[in-house]
Amino acid sequence: MDCSLLDKNIYKSCFLHIEKISLDSNKLNFKEFDLLINEEIDIDDFLIIARLFSITDVKKAKLLLKLIFSFQKSDGSLPNKIKHNNSHMYHYAPKPYISYISKIILNDYDNDLAIYIIPKLRKYISWMVNYFDPQKKGIYFWRNKNEALFYENWKENEISADLFFLLLSELESLKFIQDKYDYIVNDNYELDKDLKKIINNIEIFFWDKKKRTYSNKIISNVQNESSTELFYLPLLCENINYEGKEIILEKLRIKNYISKYIDLNDWREIDLGNQKPKYFEKLLFFESLQQNELHGELSYDYLRFTINGINQAYKKSNVK
């Protein structure tokens, strides 16, 4: 990220704040976090912070990752929220992103952390795949509107491509970590079987050979070719055909196309009072571009007007 684009007062305030955050492997000090809504913290916010720490302070990123996994239940599940008294809530699943984050944090080769994380990650991925596919048919759907990336468009039992792509990214990230650390599997979870299943189903359900593009939804087993703000998610995955990725990147270069599917005003005009800002979706967008651009021209363009929106919102709020 080119921090030179960010207002110097925002930059200073943010980095001073994150430097003050101390982490304990067993509990949280809620006074150090500025993410409180009804005295609780969302695990998805933790994942965003962990991604930030992976750039600014890898040691803290590793501590936060261990802290998240310390909340894991015996069935492999992780909480969706942590309350101010450090009690945990398991009402629905966190966003499928923790394996991807783990891959980034473990990139600098930390064998001790890998030995600790991989078994827990395998247990979590096994639970997650079964949770989103309760009938074990390789068909995944968001079980709760709070899980969906765009909760306002959530429909019960609706099969959407975004979950498939996020799950594929999670499985790919776990396999990458295992291969990097030559991990010897000693449990019953069949990662390769799930990988093959989800890759095949993505091609069957969502790839349109005639239009050479991915659709976004299947409703009543009928392919729906409408695009949404998440049409770029295939870029996040390794096992997606190259042709499909190139077409997506080409579309991202056409502003008239983008304006149909991404609300650019939401990026340019940041609302600091919004209780549910789309930080996670924007993070996924930049992660997707980062994996597929050699020089980062597109990333820079979108980053520029996003940060301009942050700067303008900061000025309007009169925060000093």
C-alpha atoms as a printed R data frame, in Angstrom:
    type eleno elety resid chain resno       x       y       z
1   ATOM     1    CA   MET     A     1   0.000   0.000   0.000
2   ATOM     2    CA   ASP     A     2   1.222   3.461  -0.924
3   ATOM     3    CA   CYS     A     3   0.703   5.248   2.395
4   ATOM     4    CA   SER     A     4   1.877   8.523   0.875
5   ATOM     5    CA   LEU     A     5  -1.651   8.922  -0.520
6   ATOM     6    CA   LEU     A     6  -3.129   8.942   2.976
7   ATOM     7    CA   ASP     A     7  -3.622  12.182   4.905
8   ATOM     8    CA   LYS     A     8  -0.591  12.496   7.213
9   ATOM     9    CA   ASN     A     9  -2.797  13.022  10.279
10  ATOM    10    CA   ILE     A    10  -4.762   9.832   9.563
11  ATOM    11    CA   TYR     A    11  -1.531   7.937   8.935
12  ATOM    12    CA   LYS     A    12  -0.052   9.111  12.219
13  ATOM    13    CA   SER     A    13  -3.210   8.402  14.210
14  ATOM    14    CA   CYS     A    14  -3.666   4.893  12.775
15  ATOM    15    CA   PHE     A    15  -0.091   3.771  13.266
16  ATOM    16    CA   LEU     A    16   0.150   5.215  16.750
17  ATOM    17    CA   HIS     A    17  -3.001   3.324  17.644
18  ATOM    18    CA   ILE     A    18  -1.931  -0.065  16.279
19  ATOM    19    CA   GLU     A    19   1.501   0.274  17.896
20  ATOM    20    CA   LYS     A    20  -0.217   0.550  21.288
21  ATOM    21    CA   ILE     A    21  -2.133  -2.687  20.850
22  ATOM    22    CA   SER     A    22  -0.646  -5.416  23.014
23  ATOM    23    CA   LEU     A    23  -1.720  -9.028  22.676
24  ATOM    24    CA   ASP     A    24  -2.008 -11.828  25.178
25  ATOM    25    CA   SER     A    25  -2.197 -15.419  23.944
26  ATOM    26    CA   ASN     A    26  -5.134 -16.121  26.289
27  ATOM    27    CA   LYS     A    27  -7.362 -13.028  26.365
28  ATOM    28    CA   LEU     A    28  -8.051  -9.592  24.922
29  ATOM    29    CA   ASN     A    29  -7.711  -6.163  26.448
30  ATOM    30    CA   PHE     A    30 -10.807  -4.524  24.970
31  ATOM    31    CA   LYS     A    31  -9.635  -1.029  25.906
32  ATOM    32    CA   GLU     A    32  -6.981  -1.257  23.182
33  ATOM    33    CA   PHE     A    33  -9.430  -1.977  20.361
34  ATOM    34    CA   ASP     A    34 -11.555   0.654  18.643
35  ATOM    35    CA   LEU     A    35 -13.994  -1.811  17.082
36  ATOM    36    CA   LEU     A    36 -16.564  -2.124  19.838
37  ATOM    37    CA   ILE     A    37 -20.231  -2.379  18.977
38  ATOM    38    CA   ASN     A    38 -22.364  -3.469  21.931
39  ATOM    39    CA   GLU     A    39 -19.150  -4.389  23.777
40  ATOM    40    CA   GLU     A    40 -18.096  -7.163  21.432
41  ATOM    41    CA   ILE     A    41 -15.575  -7.712  18.659
42  ATOM    42    CA   ASP     A    42 -16.268  -9.512  15.412
43  ATOM    43    CA   ILE     A    43 -13.746 -12.191  14.427
44  ATOM    44    CA   ASP     A    44 -13.851 -10.825  10.870
45  ATOM    45    CA   ASP     A    45 -12.449  -7.544  12.217
46  ATOM    46    CA   PHE     A    46  -9.650  -9.559  13.821
47  ATOM    47    CA   LEU     A    47  -8.807 -11.028  10.426
48  ATOM    48    CA   ILE     A    48  -8.515  -7.543   8.928
49  ATOM    49    CA   ILE     A    49  -6.262  -6.470  11.827
50  ATOM    50    CA   ALA     A    50  -4.160  -9.621  11.409
51  ATOM    51    CA   ARG     A    51  -3.699  -8.742   7.730
52  ATOM    52    CA   LEU     A    52  -2.583  -5.250   8.750
53  ATOM    53    CA   PHE     A    53  -0.146  -6.638  11.305
54  ATOM    54    CA   SER     A    54   1.263  -9.001   8.658
55  ATOM    55    CA   ILE     A    55   2.610  -5.834   7.002
56  ATOM    56    CA   THR     A    56   3.452  -3.650  10.005
57  ATOM    57    CA   ASP     A    57   4.333  -6.121  12.778
58  ATOM    58    CA   VAL     A    58   4.548  -9.826  11.912
59  ATOM    59    CA   LYS     A    59   5.138 -10.787  15.547
60  ATOM    60    CA   LYS     A    60   1.777  -9.296  16.526
61  ATOM    61    CA   ALA     A    61   0.141 -10.944  13.497
62  ATOM    62    CA   LYS     A    62   1.359 -14.337  14.739
63  ATOM    63    CA   LEU     A    63   0.156 -13.657  18.284
64  ATOM    64    CA   LEU     A    64  -3.264 -12.631  17.016
65  ATOM    65    CA   LEU     A    65  -3.487 -15.749  14.854
66  ATOM    66    CA   LYS     A    66  -2.668 -17.942  17.855
67  ATOM    67    CA   LEU     A    67  -5.205 -16.033  19.929
68  ATOM    68    CA   ILE     A    68  -7.950 -16.650  17.356
69  ATOM    69    CA   PHE     A    69  -7.229 -20.378  17.325
70  ATOM    70    CA   SER     A    70  -7.203 -20.485  21.126
71  ATOM    71    CA   PHE     A    71 -10.981 -19.954  20.890
72  ATOM    72    CA   GLN     A    72 -11.466 -23.080  18.735
73  ATOM    73    CA   LYS     A    73 -14.038 -25.632  19.950
74  ATOM    74    CA   SER     A    74 -13.492 -29.384  19.874
75  ATOM    75    CA   ASP     A    75 -15.578 -29.716  16.691
76  ATOM    76    CA   GLY     A    76 -13.195 -27.340  14.888
77  ATOM    77    CA   SER     A    77 -15.460 -24.283  14.809
78  ATOM    78    CA   LEU     A    78 -14.321 -20.750  15.653
79  ATOM    79    CA   PRO     A    79 -16.455 -18.025  17.242
80  ATOM    80    CA   ASN     A    80 -18.012 -15.253  15.190
81  ATOM    81    CA   LYS     A    81 -17.748 -12.736  18.056
82  ATOM    82    CA   ILE     A    82 -15.897 -12.228  21.327
83  ATOM    83    CA   LYS     A    83 -17.639 -10.318  24.105
84  ATOM    84    CA   HIS     A    84 -16.015  -7.803  26.448
85  ATOM    85    CA   ASN     A    85 -15.718 -10.428  29.224
86  ATOM    86    CA   ASN     A    86 -13.789 -12.680  26.782
87  ATOM    87    CA   SER     A    87 -16.723 -15.072  26.369
88  ATOM    88    CA   HIS     A    88 -17.246 -16.414  22.855
89  ATOM    89    CA   MET     A    89 -20.271 -16.509  20.530
90  ATOM    90    CA   TYR     A    90 -20.707 -19.288  17.965
91  ATOM    91    CA   HIS     A    91 -23.987 -18.239  16.310
92  ATOM    92    CA   TYR     A    92 -22.667 -18.396  12.748
93  ATOM    93    CA   ALA     A    93 -19.414 -18.912  10.835
94  ATOM    94    CA   PRO     A    94 -16.675 -16.309  10.388
95  ATOM    95    CA   LYS     A    95 -15.834 -15.212   6.843
96  ATOM    96    CA   PRO     A    96 -13.784 -17.882   4.988
97  ATOM    97    CA   TYR     A    97 -10.497 -16.002   5.120
98  ATOM    98    CA   ILE     A    98  -8.424 -17.322   8.026
99  ATOM    99    CA   SER     A    99  -6.529 -19.926   5.974
100 ATOM   100    CA   TYR     A   100  -5.548 -17.244   3.459
101 ATOM   101    CA   ILE     A   101  -4.378 -14.977   6.294
102 ATOM   102    CA   SER     A   102  -2.438 -17.868   7.837
103 ATOM   103    CA   LYS     A   103  -0.645 -18.432   4.518
104 ATOM   104    CA   ILE     A   104   0.515 -14.809   4.471
105 ATOM   105    CA   ILE     A   105   1.606 -14.782   8.115
106 ATOM   106    CA   LEU     A   106   3.485 -18.087   7.768
107 ATOM   107    CA   ASN     A   107   5.285 -16.944   4.637
108 ATOM   108    CA   ASP     A   108   8.510 -16.093   6.513
109 ATOM   109    CA   TYR     A   109   8.950 -19.721   7.638
110 ATOM   110    CA   ASP     A   110   8.121 -20.197  11.302
111 ATOM   111    CA   ASN     A   111   8.143 -23.943  11.826
112 ATOM   112    CA   ASP     A   112   6.998 -23.794  15.469
113 ATOM   113    CA   LEU     A   113   3.958 -21.701  14.589
114 ATOM   114    CA   ALA     A   114   3.190 -23.917  11.587
115 ATOM   115    CA   ILE     A   115   3.241 -27.042  13.761
116 ATOM   116    CA   TYR     A   116   0.764 -25.323  16.093
117 ATOM   117    CA   ILE     A   117  -1.497 -23.813  13.400
118 ATOM   118    CA   ILE     A   118  -1.786 -26.493  10.689
119 ATOM   119    CA   PRO     A   119  -3.642 -29.165  12.744
120 ATOM   120    CA   LYS     A   120  -6.051 -26.514  14.031
121 ATOM   121    CA   LEU     A   121  -6.496 -25.100  10.546
122 ATOM   122    CA   ARG     A   122  -7.223 -28.558   9.111
123 ATOM   123    CA   LYS     A   123  -9.803 -29.146  11.810
124 ATOM   124    CA   TYR     A   124 -11.406 -25.773  11.136
125 ATOM   125    CA   ILE     A   125 -11.453 -26.230   7.337
126 ATOM   126    CA   SER     A   126 -13.017 -29.681   7.751
127 ATOM   127    CA   TRP     A   127 -15.712 -28.188   9.997
128 ATOM   128    CA   MET     A   128 -16.275 -25.223   7.668
129 ATOM   129    CA   VAL     A   129 -16.731 -27.334   4.525
130 ATOM   130    CA   ASN     A   130 -19.305 -29.516   6.291
131 ATOM   131    CA   TYR     A   131 -21.022 -26.477   7.808
132 ATOM   132    CA   PHE     A   132 -21.577 -24.791   4.436
133 ATOM   133    CA   ASP     A   133 -22.456 -28.117   2.776
134 ATOM   134    CA   PRO     A   134 -24.644 -29.916   5.345
135 ATOM   135    CA   GLN     A   135 -25.891 -32.450   2.765
136 ATOM   136    CA   LYS     A   136 -22.314 -33.249   1.672
137 ATOM   137    CA   LYS     A   137 -23.065 -32.822  -2.032
138 ATOM   138    CA   GLY     A   138 -20.390 -30.254  -2.808
139 ATOM   139    CA   ILE     A   139 -23.023 -27.502  -2.942
140 ATOM   140    CA   TYR     A   140 -22.283 -24.650  -0.550
141 ATOM   141    CA   PHE     A   141 -24.509 -21.806   0.642
142 ATOM   142    CA   TRP     A   142 -24.404 -19.124   3.322
143 ATOM   143    CA   ARG     A   143 -26.292 -20.437   6.357
144 ATOM   144    CA   ASN     A   144 -26.855 -17.038   7.954
145 ATOM   145    CA   LYS     A   145 -27.247 -13.544   6.475
146 ATOM   146    CA   ASN     A   146 -24.463 -12.279   8.778
147 ATOM   147    CA   GLU     A   147 -22.016 -14.609   7.032
148 ATOM   148    CA   ALA     A   148 -22.707 -13.373   3.512
149 ATOM   149    CA   LEU     A   149 -20.449 -10.728   2.032
150 ATOM   150    CA   PHE     A   150 -23.518  -8.785   0.927
151 ATOM   151    CA   TYR     A   151 -25.979  -9.555   3.704
152 ATOM   152    CA   GLU     A   152 -28.587  -7.183   2.251
153 ATOM   153    CA   ASN     A   153 -28.963  -9.492  -0.800
154 ATOM   154    CA   TRP     A   154 -28.883 -12.748   1.166
155 ATOM   155    CA   LYS     A   155 -31.564 -15.328   0.441
156 ATOM   156    CA   GLU     A   156 -31.980 -18.584   2.312
157 ATOM   157    CA   ASN     A   157 -30.597 -21.652   0.496
158 ATOM   158    CA   GLU     A   158 -29.367 -19.529  -2.401
159 ATOM   159    CA   ILE     A   159 -26.191 -20.912  -3.946
160 ATOM   160    CA   SER     A   160 -23.786 -18.104  -4.785
161 ATOM   161    CA   ALA     A   161 -20.394 -18.224  -6.443
162 ATOM   162    CA   ASP     A   162 -18.730 -15.929  -3.921
163 ATOM   163    CA   LEU     A   163 -18.818 -18.603  -1.206
164 ATOM   164    CA   PHE     A   164 -17.451 -21.241  -3.614
165 ATOM   165    CA   PHE     A   165 -14.513 -19.018  -4.548
166 ATOM   166    CA   LEU     A   166 -13.737 -18.067  -0.949
167 ATOM   167    CA   LEU     A   167 -13.826 -21.718   0.117
168 ATOM   168    CA   LEU     A   168 -11.581 -22.682  -2.779
169 ATOM   169    CA   SER     A   169  -9.113 -19.986  -1.736
170 ATOM   170    CA   GLU     A   170  -9.166 -21.338   1.823
171 ATOM   171    CA   LEU     A   171  -8.505 -24.910   0.679
172 ATOM   172    CA   GLU     A   172  -5.736 -23.782  -1.666
173 ATOM   173    CA   SER     A   173  -4.119 -21.750   1.119
174 ATOM   174    CA   LEU     A   174  -4.146 -24.708   3.499
175 ATOM   175    CA   LYS     A   175  -2.553 -26.931   0.847
176 ATOM   176    CA   PHE     A   176   0.095 -24.263   0.185
177 ATOM   177    CA   ILE     A   177   1.001 -24.097   3.891
178 ATOM   178    CA   GLN     A   178   1.177 -27.881   4.199
179 ATOM   179    CA   ASP     A   179   3.419 -28.187   1.156
180 ATOM   180    CA   LYS     A   180   5.651 -25.318   2.287
181 ATOM   181    CA   TYR     A   181   6.272 -26.956   5.656
182 ATOM   182    CA   ASP     A   182   6.268 -30.583   4.411
183 ATOM   183    CA   TYR     A   183   3.468 -31.317   6.853
184 ATOM   184    CA   ILE     A   184   2.739 -35.001   7.445
185 ATOM   185    CA   VAL     A   185  -1.015 -35.519   7.742
186 ATOM   186    CA   ASN     A   186  -2.107 -37.601  10.729
187 ATOM   187    CA   ASP     A   187  -5.878 -37.046  10.735
188 ATOM   188    CA   ASN     A   188  -8.811 -38.228   8.611
189 ATOM   189    CA   TYR     A   189  -9.610 -35.007   6.758
190 ATOM   190    CA   GLU     A   190  -9.283 -35.455   2.972
191 ATOM   191    CA   LEU     A   191  -8.232 -32.028   1.726
192 ATOM   192    CA   ASP     A   192  -7.483 -33.109  -1.849
193 ATOM   193    CA   LYS     A   193 -10.932 -34.683  -2.160
194 ATOM   194    CA   ASP     A   194 -12.652 -31.428  -1.164
195 ATOM   195    CA   LEU     A   195 -10.364 -29.428  -3.449
196 ATOM   196    CA   LYS     A   196 -11.203 -31.578  -6.469
197 ATOM   197    CA   LYS     A   197 -14.913 -31.445  -5.677
198 ATOM   198    CA   ILE     A   198 -15.144 -27.673  -5.364
199 ATOM   199    CA   ILE     A   199 -12.993 -27.031  -8.475
200 ATOM   200    CA   ASN     A   200 -15.192 -29.340 -10.564
201 ATOM   201    CA   ASN     A   201 -18.409 -27.808  -9.243
202 ATOM   202    CA   ILE     A   202 -17.257 -24.258  -9.922
203 ATOM   203    CA   GLU     A   203 -16.665 -25.175 -13.556
204 ATOM   204    CA   ILE     A   204 -19.991 -27.021 -13.795
205 ATOM   205    CA   PHE     A   205 -22.175 -24.485 -12.006
206 ATOM   206    CA   PHE     A   206 -20.623 -21.116 -12.748
207 ATOM   207    CA   TRP     A   207 -18.451 -21.190 -15.885
208 ATOM   208    CA   ASP     A   208 -20.277 -20.064 -19.034
209 ATOM   209    CA   LYS     A   209 -18.338 -21.469 -21.994
210 ATOM   210    CA   LYS     A   210 -20.145 -19.347 -24.564
211 ATOM   211    CA   LYS     A   211 -19.615 -16.030 -22.786
212 ATOM   212    CA   ARG     A   212 -16.265 -17.147 -21.330
213 ATOM   213    CA   THR     A   213 -17.144 -15.737 -17.936
214 ATOM   214    CA   TYR     A   214 -18.345 -16.812 -14.492
215 ATOM   215    CA   SER     A   215 -21.936 -16.383 -13.419
216 ATOM   216    CA   ASN     A   216 -22.628 -15.487  -9.818
217 ATOM   217    CA   LYS     A   217 -25.659 -17.436  -8.686
218 ATOM   218    CA   ILE     A   218 -27.566 -20.651  -9.155
219 ATOM   219    CA   ILE     A   219 -31.228 -20.552  -8.226
220 ATOM   220    CA   SER     A   220 -33.260 -23.775  -8.566
221 ATOM   221    CA   ASN     A   221 -30.383 -25.310 -10.568
222 ATOM   222    CA   VAL     A   222 -30.645 -22.605 -13.247
223 ATOM   223    CA   GLN     A   223 -27.532 -20.615 -14.038
224 ATOM   224    CA   ASN     A   224 -28.019 -16.895 -13.397
225 ATOM   225    CA   GLU     A   225 -25.595 -14.852 -15.483
226 ATOM   226    CA   SER     A   226 -26.057 -11.518 -13.687
227 ATOM   227    CA   SER     A   227 -22.858  -9.971 -12.348
228 ATOM   228    CA   THR     A   228 -22.437  -8.478  -8.896
229 ATOM   229    CA   GLU     A   229 -19.850  -6.475  -7.013
230 ATOM   230    CA   LEU     A   230 -17.985  -9.705  -6.289
231 ATOM   231    CA   PHE     A   231 -17.360 -10.756  -9.897
232 ATOM   232    CA   TYR     A   232 -13.599 -10.386  -9.310
233 ATOM   233    CA   LEU     A   233 -13.362 -13.156  -6.663
234 ATOM   234    CA   PRO     A   234 -12.085 -15.843  -9.087
235 ATOM   235    CA   LEU     A   235  -8.843 -13.830  -9.152
236 ATOM   236    CA   LEU     A   236  -8.283 -14.867  -5.537
237 ATOM   237    CA   CYS     A   237  -7.942 -18.538  -6.514
238 ATOM   238    CA   GLU     A   238  -5.101 -20.496  -8.114
239 ATOM   239    CA   ASN     A   239  -7.167 -23.283  -9.672
240 ATOM   240    CA   ILE     A   240  -9.249 -21.046 -11.918
241 ATOM   241    CA   ASN     A   241  -8.709 -21.133 -15.656
242 ATOM   242    CA   TYR     A   242  -6.340 -18.480 -16.978
243 ATOM   243    CA   GLU     A   243  -8.748 -17.319 -19.675
244 ATOM   244    CA   GLY     A   244 -11.394 -16.503 -17.077
245 ATOM   245    CA   LYS     A   245  -8.932 -14.441 -15.040
246 ATOM   246    CA   GLU     A   246  -7.727 -12.462 -18.054
247 ATOM   247    CA   ILE     A   247 -11.292 -11.556 -18.995
248 ATOM   248    CA   ILE     A   248 -11.991 -10.327 -15.457
249 ATOM   249    CA   LEU     A   249  -8.846  -8.167 -15.459
250 ATOM   250    CA   GLU     A   250  -9.808  -6.731 -18.823
251 ATOM   251    CA   LYS     A   251 -13.255  -5.825 -17.509
252 ATOM   252    CA   LEU     A   252 -11.665  -4.104 -14.516
253 ATOM   253    CA   ARG     A   253  -9.809  -1.823 -16.930
254 ATOM   254    CA   ILE     A   254 -13.079  -0.615 -18.485
255 ATOM   255    CA   LYS     A   255 -14.589   2.085 -16.279
256 ATOM   256    CA   ASN     A   256 -17.984   1.999 -17.980
257 ATOM   257    CA   TYR     A   257 -18.221  -1.713 -17.189
258 ATOM   258    CA   ILE     A   258 -17.088  -1.359 -13.602
259 ATOM   259    CA   SER     A   259 -19.590   1.364 -12.769
260 ATOM   260    CA   LYS     A   260 -22.417  -1.110 -13.495
261 ATOM   261    CA   TYR     A   261 -21.317  -3.560 -10.837
262 ATOM   262    CA   ILE     A   262 -19.217  -1.723  -8.276
263 ATOM   263    CA   ASP     A   263 -20.657   1.283  -6.487
264 ATOM   264    CA   LEU     A   264 -17.698   3.591  -6.949
265 ATOM   265    CA   ASN     A   265 -19.414   6.281  -4.866
266 ATOM   266    CA   ASP     A   266 -19.240   3.903  -1.906
267 ATOM   267    CA   TRP     A   267 -15.467   3.863  -2.404
268 ATOM   268    CA   ARG     A   268 -15.051   7.576  -3.022
269 ATOM   269    CA   GLU     A   269 -17.485   8.826  -0.377
270 ATOM   270    CA   ILE     A   270 -16.625   7.068   2.879
271 ATOM   271    CA   ASP     A   271 -19.273   7.291   5.596
272 ATOM   272    CA   LEU     A   272 -17.518   7.202   8.969
273 ATOM   273    CA   GLY     A   273 -20.889   6.749  10.687
274 ATOM   274    CA   ASN     A   274 -21.682   3.541   8.800
275 ATOM   275    CA   GLN     A   275 -21.929   0.702  11.335
276 ATOM   276    CA   LYS     A   276 -21.417  -1.946   8.618
277 ATOM   277    CA   PRO     A   277 -18.812  -0.559   6.215
278 ATOM   278    CA   LYS     A   278 -17.671  -2.893   3.454
279 ATOM   279    CA   TYR     A   279 -14.071  -3.071   4.616
280 ATOM   280    CA   PHE     A   280 -13.895  -6.823   4.159
281 ATOM   281    CA   GLU     A   281 -15.151  -6.693   0.582
282 ATOM   282    CA   LYS     A   282 -12.640  -3.982  -0.297
283 ATOM   283    CA   LEU     A   283  -9.838  -5.970   1.294
284 ATOM   284    CA   LEU     A   284 -10.767  -8.997  -0.831
285 ATOM   285    CA   PHE     A   285 -10.798  -6.793  -3.912
286 ATOM   286    CA   PHE     A   286  -7.224  -5.599  -3.374
287 ATOM   287    CA   GLU     A   287  -6.027  -9.078  -2.401
288 ATOM   288    CA   SER     A   288  -7.492 -10.400  -5.666
289 ATOM   289    CA   LEU     A   289  -5.749  -7.744  -7.744
290 ATOM   290    CA   GLN     A   290  -2.451  -8.127  -5.905
291 ATOM   291    CA   GLN     A   291  -2.210 -11.796  -6.880
292 ATOM   292    CA   ASN     A   292  -2.745 -11.116 -10.570
293 ATOM   293    CA   GLU     A   293  -0.941  -7.868 -11.405
294 ATOM   294    CA   LEU     A   294   2.732  -7.677 -12.213
295 ATOM   295    CA   HIS     A   295   3.101  -3.925 -11.760
296 ATOM   296    CA   GLY     A   296  -0.059  -3.050  -9.836
297 ATOM   297    CA   GLU     A   297  -1.523  -0.392 -12.137
298 ATOM   298    CA   LEU     A   298  -5.139  -1.347 -11.446
299 ATOM   299    CA   SER     A   299  -4.511  -1.699  -7.727
300 ATOM   300    CA   TYR     A   300  -3.040   1.782  -7.616
301 ATOM   301    CA   ASP     A   301  -5.969   3.324  -9.507
302 ATOM   302    CA   TYR     A   302  -8.575   1.836  -7.176
303 ATOM   303    CA   LEU     A   303  -6.451   2.516  -4.118
304 ATOM   304    CA   ARG     A   304  -6.082   6.151  -5.105
305 ATOM   305    CA   PHE     A   305  -9.785   6.979  -5.205
306 ATOM   306    CA   THR     A   306 -10.486   4.807  -2.137
307 ATOM   307    CA   ILE     A   307  -7.913   6.699  -0.055
308 ATOM   308    CA   ASN     A   308  -9.179   9.991  -1.460
309 ATOM   309    CA   GLY     A   309 -12.579   9.025  -0.038
310 ATOM   310    CA   ILE     A   310 -11.007   8.313   3.359
311 ATOM   311    CA   ASN     A   311  -9.187  11.642   3.322
312 ATOM   312    CA   GLN     A   312 -12.357  13.552   2.442
313 ATOM   313    CA   ALA     A   313 -14.376  11.773   5.135
314 ATOM   314    CA   TYR     A   314 -11.674  12.569   7.676
315 ATOM   315    CA   LYS     A   315 -11.755  16.263   6.785
316 ATOM   316    CA   LYS     A   316 -15.568  16.408   6.981
317 ATOM   317    CA   SER     A   317 -15.594  14.812  10.420
318 ATOM   318    CA   ASN     A   318 -13.321  17.569  11.803
319 ATOM   319    CA   VAL     A   319 -11.286  14.945  13.626
320 ATOM   320    CA   LYS     A   320  -7.951  16.342  14.723
